[in-house]
PDB file of C-alpha atoms in Angstrom:
ATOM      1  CA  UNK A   1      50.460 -86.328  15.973  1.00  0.00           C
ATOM      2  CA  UNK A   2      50.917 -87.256  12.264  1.00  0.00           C
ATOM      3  CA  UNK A   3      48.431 -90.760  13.120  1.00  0.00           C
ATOM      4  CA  UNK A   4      45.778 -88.373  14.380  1.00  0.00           C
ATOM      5  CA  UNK A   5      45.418 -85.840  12.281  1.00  0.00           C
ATOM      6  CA  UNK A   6      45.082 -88.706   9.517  1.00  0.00           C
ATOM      7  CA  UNK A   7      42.972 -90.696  11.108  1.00  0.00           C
ATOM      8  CA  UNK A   8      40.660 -87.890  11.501  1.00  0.00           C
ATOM      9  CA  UNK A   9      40.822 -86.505   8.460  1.00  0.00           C
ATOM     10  CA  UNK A  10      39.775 -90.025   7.455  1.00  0.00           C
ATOM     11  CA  UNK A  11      36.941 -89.814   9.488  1.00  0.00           C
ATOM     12  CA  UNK A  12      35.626 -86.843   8.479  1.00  0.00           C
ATOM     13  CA  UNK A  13      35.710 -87.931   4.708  1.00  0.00           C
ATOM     14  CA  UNK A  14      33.815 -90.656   5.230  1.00  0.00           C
ATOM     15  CA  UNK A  15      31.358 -88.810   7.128  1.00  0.00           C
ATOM     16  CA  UNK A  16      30.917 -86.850   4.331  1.00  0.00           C
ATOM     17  CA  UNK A  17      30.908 -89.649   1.693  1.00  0.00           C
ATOM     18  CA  UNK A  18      28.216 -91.695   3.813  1.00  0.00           C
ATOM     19  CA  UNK A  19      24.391 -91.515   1.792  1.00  0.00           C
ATOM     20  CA  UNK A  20      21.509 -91.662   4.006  1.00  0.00           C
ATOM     21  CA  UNK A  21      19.304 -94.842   3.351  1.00  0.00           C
ATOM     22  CA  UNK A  22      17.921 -97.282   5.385  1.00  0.00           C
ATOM     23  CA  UNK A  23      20.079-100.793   5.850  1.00  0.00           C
ATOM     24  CA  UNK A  24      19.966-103.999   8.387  1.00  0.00           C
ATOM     25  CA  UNK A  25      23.250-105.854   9.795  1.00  0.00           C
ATOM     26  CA  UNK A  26      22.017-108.670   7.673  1.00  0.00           C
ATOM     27  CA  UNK A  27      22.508-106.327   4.311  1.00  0.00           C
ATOM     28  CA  UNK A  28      26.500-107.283   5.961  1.00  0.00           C
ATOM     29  CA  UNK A  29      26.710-110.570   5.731  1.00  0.00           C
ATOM     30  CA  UNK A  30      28.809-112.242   2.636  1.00  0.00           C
ATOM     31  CA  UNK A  31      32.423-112.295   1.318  1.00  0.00           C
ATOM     32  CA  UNK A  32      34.256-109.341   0.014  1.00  0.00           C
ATOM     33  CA  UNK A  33      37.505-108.323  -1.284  1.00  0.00           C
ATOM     34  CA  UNK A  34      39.592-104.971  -1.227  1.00  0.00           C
ATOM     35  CA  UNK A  35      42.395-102.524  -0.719  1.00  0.00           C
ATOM     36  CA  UNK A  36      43.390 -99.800   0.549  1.00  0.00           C
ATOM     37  CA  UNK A  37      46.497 -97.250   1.667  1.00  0.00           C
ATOM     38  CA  UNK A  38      47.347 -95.659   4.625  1.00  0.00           C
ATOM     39  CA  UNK A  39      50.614 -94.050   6.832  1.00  0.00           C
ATOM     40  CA  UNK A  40      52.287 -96.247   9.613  1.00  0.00           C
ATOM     41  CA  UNK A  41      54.517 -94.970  12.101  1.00  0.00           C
ATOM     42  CA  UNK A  42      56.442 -97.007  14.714  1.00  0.00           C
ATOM     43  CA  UNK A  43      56.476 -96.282  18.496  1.00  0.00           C
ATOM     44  CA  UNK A  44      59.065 -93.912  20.396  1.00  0.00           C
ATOM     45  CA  UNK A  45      61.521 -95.700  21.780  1.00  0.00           C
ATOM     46  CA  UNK A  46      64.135 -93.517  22.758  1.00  0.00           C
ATOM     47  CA  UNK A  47      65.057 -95.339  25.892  1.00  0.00           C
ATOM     48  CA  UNK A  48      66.025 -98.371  23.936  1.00  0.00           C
ATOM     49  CA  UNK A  49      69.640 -99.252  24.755  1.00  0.00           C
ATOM     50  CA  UNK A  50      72.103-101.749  23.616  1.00  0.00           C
ATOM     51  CA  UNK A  51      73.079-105.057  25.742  1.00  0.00           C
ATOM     52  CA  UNK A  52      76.483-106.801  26.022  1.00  0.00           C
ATOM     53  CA  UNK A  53      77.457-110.651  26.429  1.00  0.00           C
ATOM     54  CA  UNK A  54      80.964-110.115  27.236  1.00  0.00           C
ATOM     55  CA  UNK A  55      82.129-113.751  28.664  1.00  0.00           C
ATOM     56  CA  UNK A  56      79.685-115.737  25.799  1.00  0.00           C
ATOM     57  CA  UNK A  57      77.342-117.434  28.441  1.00  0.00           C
ATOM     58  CA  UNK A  58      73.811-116.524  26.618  1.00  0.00           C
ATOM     59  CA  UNK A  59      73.046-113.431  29.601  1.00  0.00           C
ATOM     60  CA  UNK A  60      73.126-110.108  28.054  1.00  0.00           C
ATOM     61  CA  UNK A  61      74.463-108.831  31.274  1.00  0.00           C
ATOM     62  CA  UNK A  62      77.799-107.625  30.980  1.00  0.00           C
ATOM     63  CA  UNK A  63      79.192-103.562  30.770  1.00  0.00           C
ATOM     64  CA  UNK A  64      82.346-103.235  28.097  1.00  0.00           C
ATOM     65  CA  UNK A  65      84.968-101.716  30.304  1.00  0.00           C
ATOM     66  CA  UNK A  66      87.949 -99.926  29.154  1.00  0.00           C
ATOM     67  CA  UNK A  67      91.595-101.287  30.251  1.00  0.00           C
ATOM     68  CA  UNK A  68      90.899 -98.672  32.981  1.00  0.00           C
ATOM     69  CA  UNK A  69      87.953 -99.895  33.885  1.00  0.00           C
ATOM     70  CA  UNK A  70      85.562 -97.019  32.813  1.00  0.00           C
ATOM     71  CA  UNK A  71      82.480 -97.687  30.551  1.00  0.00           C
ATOM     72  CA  UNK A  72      83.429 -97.797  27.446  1.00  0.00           C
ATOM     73  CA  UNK A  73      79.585 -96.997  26.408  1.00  0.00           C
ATOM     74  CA  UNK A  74      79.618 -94.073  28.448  1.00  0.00           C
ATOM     75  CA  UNK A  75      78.641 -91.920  26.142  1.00  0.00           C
ATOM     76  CA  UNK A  76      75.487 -93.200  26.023  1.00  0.00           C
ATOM     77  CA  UNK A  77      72.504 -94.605  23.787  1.00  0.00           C
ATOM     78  CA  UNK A  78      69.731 -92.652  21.802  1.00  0.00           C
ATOM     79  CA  UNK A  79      66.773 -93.616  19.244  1.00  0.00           C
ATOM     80  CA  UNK A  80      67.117 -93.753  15.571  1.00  0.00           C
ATOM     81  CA  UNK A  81      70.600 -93.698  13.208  1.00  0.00           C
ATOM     82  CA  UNK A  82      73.631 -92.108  14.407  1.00  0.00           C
ATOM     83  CA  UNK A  83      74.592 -88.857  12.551  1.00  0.00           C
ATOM     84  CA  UNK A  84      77.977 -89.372  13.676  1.00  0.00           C
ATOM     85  CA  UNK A  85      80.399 -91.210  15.590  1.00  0.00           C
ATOM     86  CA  UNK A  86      79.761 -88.591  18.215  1.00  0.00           C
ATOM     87  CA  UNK A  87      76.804 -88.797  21.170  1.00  0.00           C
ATOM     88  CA  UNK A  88      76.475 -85.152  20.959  1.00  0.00           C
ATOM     89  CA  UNK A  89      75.622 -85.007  17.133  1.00  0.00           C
ATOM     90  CA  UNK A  90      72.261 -86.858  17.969  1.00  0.00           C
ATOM     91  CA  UNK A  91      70.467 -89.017  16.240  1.00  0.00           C
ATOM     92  CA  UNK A  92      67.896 -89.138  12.992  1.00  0.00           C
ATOM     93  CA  UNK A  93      64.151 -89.590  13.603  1.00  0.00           C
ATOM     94  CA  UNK A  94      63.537 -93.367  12.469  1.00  0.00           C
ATOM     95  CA  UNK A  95      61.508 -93.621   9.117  1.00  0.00           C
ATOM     96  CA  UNK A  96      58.060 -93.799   8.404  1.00  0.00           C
ATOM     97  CA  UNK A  97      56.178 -94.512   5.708  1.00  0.00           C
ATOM     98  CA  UNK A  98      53.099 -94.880   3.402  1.00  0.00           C
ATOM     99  CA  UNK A  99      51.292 -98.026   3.142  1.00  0.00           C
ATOM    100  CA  UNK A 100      49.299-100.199   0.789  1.00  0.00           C
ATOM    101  CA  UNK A 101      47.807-103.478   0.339  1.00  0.00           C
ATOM    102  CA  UNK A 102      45.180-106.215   0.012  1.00  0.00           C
ATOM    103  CA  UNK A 103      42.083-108.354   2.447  1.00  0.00           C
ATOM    104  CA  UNK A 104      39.756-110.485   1.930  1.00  0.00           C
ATOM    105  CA  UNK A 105      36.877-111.231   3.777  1.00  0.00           C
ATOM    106  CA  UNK A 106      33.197-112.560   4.957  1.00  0.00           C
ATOM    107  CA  UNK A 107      30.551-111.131   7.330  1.00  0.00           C
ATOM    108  CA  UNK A 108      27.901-112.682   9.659  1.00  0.00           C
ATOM    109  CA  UNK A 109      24.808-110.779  10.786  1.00  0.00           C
ATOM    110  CA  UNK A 110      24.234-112.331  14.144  1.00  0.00           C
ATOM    111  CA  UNK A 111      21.685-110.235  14.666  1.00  0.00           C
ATOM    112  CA  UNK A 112      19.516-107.339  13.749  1.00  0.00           C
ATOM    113  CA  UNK A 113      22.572-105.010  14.393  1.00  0.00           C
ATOM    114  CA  UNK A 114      25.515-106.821  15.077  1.00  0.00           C
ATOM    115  CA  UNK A 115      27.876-108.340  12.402  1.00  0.00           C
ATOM    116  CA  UNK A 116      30.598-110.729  13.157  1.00  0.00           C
ATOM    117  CA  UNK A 117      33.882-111.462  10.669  1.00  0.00           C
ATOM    118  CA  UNK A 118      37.003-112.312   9.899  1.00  0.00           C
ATOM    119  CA  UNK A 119      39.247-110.666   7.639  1.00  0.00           C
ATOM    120  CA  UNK A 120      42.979-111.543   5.969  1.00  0.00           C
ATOM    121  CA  UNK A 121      45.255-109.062   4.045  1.00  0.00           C
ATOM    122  CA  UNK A 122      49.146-108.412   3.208  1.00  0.00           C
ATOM    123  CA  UNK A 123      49.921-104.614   4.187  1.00  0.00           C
ATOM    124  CA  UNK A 124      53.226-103.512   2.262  1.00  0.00           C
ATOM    125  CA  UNK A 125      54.988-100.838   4.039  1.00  0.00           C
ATOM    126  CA  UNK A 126      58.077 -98.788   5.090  1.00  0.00           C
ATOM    127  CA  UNK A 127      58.773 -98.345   8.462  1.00  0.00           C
ATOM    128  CA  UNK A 128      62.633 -98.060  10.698  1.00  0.00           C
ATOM    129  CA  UNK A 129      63.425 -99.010  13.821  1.00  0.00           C
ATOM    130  CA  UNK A 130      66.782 -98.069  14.711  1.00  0.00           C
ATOM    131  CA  UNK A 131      68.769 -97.453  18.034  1.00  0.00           C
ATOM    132  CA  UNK A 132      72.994 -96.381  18.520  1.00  0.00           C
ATOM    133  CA  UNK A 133      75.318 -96.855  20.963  1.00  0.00           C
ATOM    134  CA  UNK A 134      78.552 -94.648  21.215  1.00  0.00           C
ATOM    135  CA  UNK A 135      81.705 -95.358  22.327  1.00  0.00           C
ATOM    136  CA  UNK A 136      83.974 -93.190  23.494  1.00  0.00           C
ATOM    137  CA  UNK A 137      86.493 -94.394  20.758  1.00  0.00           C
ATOM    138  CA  UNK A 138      84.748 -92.267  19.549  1.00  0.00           C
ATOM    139  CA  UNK A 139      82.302 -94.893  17.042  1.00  0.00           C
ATOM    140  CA  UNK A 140      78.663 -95.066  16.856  1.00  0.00           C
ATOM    141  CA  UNK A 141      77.604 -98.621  16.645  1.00  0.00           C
ATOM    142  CA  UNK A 142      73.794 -98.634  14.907  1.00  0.00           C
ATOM    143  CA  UNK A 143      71.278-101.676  14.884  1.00  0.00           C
ATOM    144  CA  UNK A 144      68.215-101.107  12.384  1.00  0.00           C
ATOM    145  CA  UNK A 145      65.360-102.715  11.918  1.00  0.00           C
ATOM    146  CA  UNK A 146      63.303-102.316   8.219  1.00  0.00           C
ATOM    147  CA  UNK A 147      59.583-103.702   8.324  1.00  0.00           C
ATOM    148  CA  UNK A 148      58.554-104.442   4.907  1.00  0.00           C
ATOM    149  CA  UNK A 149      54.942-106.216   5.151  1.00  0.00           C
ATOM    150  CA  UNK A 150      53.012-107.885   7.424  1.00  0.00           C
ATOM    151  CA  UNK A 151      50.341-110.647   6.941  1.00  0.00           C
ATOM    152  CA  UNK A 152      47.464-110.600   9.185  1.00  0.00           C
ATOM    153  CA  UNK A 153      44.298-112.497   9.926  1.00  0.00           C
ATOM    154  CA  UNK A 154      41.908-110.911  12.226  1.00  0.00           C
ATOM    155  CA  UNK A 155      38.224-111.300  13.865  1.00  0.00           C
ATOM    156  CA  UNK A 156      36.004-108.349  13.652  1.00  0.00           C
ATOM    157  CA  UNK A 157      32.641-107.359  15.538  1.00  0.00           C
ATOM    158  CA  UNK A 158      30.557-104.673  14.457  1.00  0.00           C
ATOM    159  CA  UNK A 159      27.443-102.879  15.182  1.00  0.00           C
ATOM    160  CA  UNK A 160      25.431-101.649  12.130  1.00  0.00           C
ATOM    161  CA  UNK A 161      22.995 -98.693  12.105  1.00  0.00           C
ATOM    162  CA  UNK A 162      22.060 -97.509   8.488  1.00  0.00           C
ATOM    163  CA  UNK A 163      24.878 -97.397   6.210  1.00  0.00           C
ATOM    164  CA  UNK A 164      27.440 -97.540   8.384  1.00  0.00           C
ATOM    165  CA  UNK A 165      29.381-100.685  10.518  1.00  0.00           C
ATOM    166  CA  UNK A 166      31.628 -99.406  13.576  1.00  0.00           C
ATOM    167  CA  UNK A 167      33.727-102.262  14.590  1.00  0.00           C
ATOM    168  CA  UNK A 168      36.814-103.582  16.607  1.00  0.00           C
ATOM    169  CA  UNK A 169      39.344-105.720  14.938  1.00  0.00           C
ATOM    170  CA  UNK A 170      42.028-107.734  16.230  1.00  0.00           C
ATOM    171  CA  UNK A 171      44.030-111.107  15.395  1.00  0.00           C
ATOM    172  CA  UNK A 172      47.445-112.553  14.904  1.00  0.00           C
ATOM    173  CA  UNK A 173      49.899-110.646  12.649  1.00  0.00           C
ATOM    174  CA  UNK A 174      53.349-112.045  11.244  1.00  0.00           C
ATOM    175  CA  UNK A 175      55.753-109.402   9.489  1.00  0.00           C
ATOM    176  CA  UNK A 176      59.356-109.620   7.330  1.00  0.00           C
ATOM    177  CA  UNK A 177      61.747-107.493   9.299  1.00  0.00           C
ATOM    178  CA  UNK A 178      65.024-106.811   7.430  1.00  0.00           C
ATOM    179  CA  UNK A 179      68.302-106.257  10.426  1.00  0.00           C
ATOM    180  CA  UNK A 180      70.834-104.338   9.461  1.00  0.00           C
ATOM    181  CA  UNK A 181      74.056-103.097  11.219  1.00  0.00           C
ATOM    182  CA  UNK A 182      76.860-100.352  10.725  1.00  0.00           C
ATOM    183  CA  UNK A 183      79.201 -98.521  12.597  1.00  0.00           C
ATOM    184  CA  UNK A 184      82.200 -96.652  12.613  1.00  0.00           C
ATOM    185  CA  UNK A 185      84.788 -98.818  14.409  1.00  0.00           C
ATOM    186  CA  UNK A 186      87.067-100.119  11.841  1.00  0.00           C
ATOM    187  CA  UNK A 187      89.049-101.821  14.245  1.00  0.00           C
ATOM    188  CA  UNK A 188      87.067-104.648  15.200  1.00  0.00           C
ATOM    189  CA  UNK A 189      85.217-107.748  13.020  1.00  0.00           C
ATOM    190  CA  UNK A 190      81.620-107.493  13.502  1.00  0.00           C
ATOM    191  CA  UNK A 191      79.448-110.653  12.289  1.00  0.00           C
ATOM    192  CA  UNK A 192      75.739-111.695  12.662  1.00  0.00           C
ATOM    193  CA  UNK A 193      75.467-114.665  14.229  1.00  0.00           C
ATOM    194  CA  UNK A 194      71.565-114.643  14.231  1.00  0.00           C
ATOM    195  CA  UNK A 195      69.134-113.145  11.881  1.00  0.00           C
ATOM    196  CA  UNK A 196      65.720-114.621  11.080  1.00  0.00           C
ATOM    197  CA  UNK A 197      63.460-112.130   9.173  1.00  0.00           C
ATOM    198  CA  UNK A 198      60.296-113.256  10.163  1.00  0.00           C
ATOM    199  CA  UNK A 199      58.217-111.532  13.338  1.00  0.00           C
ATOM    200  CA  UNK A 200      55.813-112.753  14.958  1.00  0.00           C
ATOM    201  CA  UNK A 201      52.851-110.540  16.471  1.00  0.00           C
ATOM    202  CA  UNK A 202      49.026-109.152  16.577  1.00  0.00           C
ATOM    203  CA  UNK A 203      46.753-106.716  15.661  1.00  0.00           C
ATOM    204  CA  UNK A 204      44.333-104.234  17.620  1.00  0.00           C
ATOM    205  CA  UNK A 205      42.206-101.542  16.467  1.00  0.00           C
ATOM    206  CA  UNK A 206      38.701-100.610  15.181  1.00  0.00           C
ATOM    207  CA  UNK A 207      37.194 -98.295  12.124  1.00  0.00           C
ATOM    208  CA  UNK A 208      34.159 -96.829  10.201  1.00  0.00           C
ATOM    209  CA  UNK A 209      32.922 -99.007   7.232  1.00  0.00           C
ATOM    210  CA  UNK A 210      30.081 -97.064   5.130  1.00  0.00           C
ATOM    211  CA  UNK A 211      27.718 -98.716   2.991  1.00  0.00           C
ATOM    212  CA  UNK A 212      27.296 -97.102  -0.572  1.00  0.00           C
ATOM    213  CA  UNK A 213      25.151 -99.592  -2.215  1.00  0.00           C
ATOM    214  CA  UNK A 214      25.771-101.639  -5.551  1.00  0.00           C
ATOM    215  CA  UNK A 215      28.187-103.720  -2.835  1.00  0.00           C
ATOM    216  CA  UNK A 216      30.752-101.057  -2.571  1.00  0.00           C
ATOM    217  CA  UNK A 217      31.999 -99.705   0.500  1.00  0.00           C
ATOM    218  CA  UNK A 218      34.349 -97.257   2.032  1.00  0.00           C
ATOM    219  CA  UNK A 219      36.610 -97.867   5.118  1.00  0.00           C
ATOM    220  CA  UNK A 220      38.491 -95.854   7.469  1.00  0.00           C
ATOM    221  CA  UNK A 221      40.597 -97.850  10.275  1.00  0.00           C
ATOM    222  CA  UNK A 222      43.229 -97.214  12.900  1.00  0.00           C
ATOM    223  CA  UNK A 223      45.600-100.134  13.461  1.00  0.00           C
ATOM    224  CA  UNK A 224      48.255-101.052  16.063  1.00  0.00           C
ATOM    225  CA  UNK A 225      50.881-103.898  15.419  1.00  0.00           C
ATOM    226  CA  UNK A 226      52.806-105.036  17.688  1.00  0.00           C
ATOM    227  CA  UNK A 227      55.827-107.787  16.419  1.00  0.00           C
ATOM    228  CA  UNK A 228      57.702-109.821  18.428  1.00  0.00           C
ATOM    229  CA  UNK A 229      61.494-109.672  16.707  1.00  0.00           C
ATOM    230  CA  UNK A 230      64.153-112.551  17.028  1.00  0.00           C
ATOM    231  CA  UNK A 231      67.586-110.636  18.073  1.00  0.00           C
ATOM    232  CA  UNK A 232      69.952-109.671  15.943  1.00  0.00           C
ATOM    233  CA  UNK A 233      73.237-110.980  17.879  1.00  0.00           C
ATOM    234  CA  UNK A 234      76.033-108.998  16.436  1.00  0.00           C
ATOM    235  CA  UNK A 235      79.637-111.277  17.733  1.00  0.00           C
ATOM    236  CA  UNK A 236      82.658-108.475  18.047  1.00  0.00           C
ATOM    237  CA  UNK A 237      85.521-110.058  16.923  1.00  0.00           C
ATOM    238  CA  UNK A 238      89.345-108.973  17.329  1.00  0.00           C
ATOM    239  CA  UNK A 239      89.403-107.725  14.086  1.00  0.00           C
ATOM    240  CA  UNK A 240      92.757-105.739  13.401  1.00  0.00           C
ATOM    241  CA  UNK A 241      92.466-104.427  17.394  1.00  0.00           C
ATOM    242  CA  UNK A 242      94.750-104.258  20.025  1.00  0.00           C
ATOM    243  CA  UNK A 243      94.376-106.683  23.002  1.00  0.00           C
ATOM    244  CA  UNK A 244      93.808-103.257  24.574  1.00  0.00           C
ATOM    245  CA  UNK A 245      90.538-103.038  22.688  1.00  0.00           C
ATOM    246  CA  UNK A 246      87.150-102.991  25.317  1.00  0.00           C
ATOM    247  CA  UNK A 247      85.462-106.019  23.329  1.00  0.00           C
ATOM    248  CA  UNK A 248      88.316-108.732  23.858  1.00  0.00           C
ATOM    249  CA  UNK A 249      90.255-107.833  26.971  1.00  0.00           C
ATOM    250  CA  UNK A 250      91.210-110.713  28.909  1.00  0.00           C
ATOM    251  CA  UNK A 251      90.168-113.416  30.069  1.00  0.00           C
ATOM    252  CA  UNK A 252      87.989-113.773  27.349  1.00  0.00           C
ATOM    253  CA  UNK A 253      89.534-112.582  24.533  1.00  0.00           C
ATOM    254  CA  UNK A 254      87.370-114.075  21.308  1.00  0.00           C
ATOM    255  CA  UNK A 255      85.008-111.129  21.314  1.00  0.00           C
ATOM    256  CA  UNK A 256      81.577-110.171  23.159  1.00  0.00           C
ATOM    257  CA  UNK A 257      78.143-110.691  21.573  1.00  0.00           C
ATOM    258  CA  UNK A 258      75.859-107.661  21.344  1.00  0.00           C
ATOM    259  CA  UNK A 259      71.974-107.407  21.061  1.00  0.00           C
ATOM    260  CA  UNK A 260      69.642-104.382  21.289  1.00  0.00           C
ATOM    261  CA  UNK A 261      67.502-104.259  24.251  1.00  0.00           C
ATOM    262  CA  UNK A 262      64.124-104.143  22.508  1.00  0.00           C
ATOM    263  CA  UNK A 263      62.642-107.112  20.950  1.00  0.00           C
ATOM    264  CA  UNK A 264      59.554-105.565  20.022  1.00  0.00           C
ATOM    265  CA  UNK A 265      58.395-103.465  16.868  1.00  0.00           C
ATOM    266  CA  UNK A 266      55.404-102.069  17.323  1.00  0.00           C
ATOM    267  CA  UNK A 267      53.812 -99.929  14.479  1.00  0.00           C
ATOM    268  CA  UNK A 268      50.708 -97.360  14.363  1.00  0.00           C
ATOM    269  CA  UNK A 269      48.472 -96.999  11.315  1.00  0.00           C
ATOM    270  CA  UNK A 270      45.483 -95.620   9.681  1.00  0.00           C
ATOM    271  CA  UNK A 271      44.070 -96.091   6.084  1.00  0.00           C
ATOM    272  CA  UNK A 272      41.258 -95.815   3.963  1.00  0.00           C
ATOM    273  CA  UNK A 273      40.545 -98.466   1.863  1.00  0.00           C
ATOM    274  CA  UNK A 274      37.575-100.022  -0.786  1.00  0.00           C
ATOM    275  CA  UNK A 275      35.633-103.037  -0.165  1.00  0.00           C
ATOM    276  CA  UNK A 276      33.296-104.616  -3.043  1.00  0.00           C
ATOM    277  CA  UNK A 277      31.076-106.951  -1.301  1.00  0.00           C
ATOM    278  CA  UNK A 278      29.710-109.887  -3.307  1.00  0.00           C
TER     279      UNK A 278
END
């Protein structure tokens, strides 16, 4: 709701801003440079789950039983940080954030109203991804994800009419995702055993570019990212447990490797932003 009501808001402002004078596709062809701000939000993904190796043969397929054979996970999953060990205290909306960055640019007038492009920036952002298991030890075991910028280099096509460019963009997209885990179980050793911070991904969306002469130009854009995310295996040790403990009961008894179930990260945002076209 948030997105929309920004993006337009955004719209409407450069509506407003737009002067009325006659201009030709070809008026955008050239390089340019900019920047500009916006709000990102990621995508609801309160089904998200976490997913359990218990016998260490690479299949995330196992269910952490209890020495009386009852899920030990029964309590359940939910979207976002943990505001306790306990399922029924919920969980905390994941974070989003404001946005800002840099692009560069060039334009093509293939014809009298279409413009062709391509376009490269670095957004730097704030957005959380975060799911939680619970136990019913009871602990809350929390996998986050922190997306601090993405680099991008799309294709755009446009059709001109006066002032103003309405376009589609899209391209490839790589982002730094910082992992992060926590939980309450003090019982058990918990180490990463995998954690690369790049993402790979893409880009999809469109926007408004308006023309104000003397090579400046305003820009309002929606955006949808969508990053591909290496897991975060988190290996569950022994720790200071009991052999009764859920994560090492025989016959395996070094631990059980555990993975969230969503490898994706997929982010919504909208922006304004300043070209200067040379």
């Amino acid at each position: 709701m948030k997105i929309h009501a920004l993006g337009a808001a955004a719209a409407l402002a450069l509506a407003g801003a737009a002067p009325a004078y006659a201009q030709s596709a070809a008026d955008w062809t050239g390089p340019y440079v900019g920047g500009f701000v916006g709000y990102s939000t990621g995508s609801d993904d309160g089904d998200e789950t976490l997913l359990f190796d218990k016998d260490l043969d690479g299949a995330y397929d196992d269910q952490i039983l209890t020495p009386a054979g009852t899920n030990a996970f029964s309590p359940g999953f939910c979207g976002g940080k943990a505001n306790t060990a306990l399922a029924a205290d919920g969980c905390e909306d994941d974070d989003d954030g404001f946005s800002g960055g840099v692009r560069a640019g060039y334009d093509w007038a293939v014809s009298d109203s279409f413009v062709l492009g391509v376009v490269g920036e670095v957004d730097f952002t704030n957005v959380t991804d975060s799911v939680t298991g619970f136990s019913t030890t009871p602990a809350n075991y929390v996998f986050n994800r922190d997306l601090e910028h993405v680099a991008a280099i799309r294709a755009r096509a446009g059709y001109a009419t006066g002032p103003m460019l309405i376009y589609a963009t899209g391209g490839y997209a790589m982002g730094k995702v910082e992992n992060s885990f926590t939980t309450t179980n003090g019982a058990n050793s918990f180490t990463a055993t995998s954690d690369d911070d790049k993402a790979d991904g893409y880009q999809l969306g469109g926007g408004v570019e308006y023309n104000w002469g003397g090579g400046w130009s305003l820009v309002g854009e929606y955006l949808y990212t969508s990053l591909d995310v290496d897991d975060h295996n988190i290996r569950v040790g022994p720790g200071t447990a009991p052999a009764t403990n859920p994560f090492i009961l025989a016959p395996n008894t070094t631990g059980t490797d555990m993975i969230r179930s969503n490898d994706s990260f997929d982010v919504h945002s909208v922006r304004v932003g300043l070209n200067y076209r040379f």
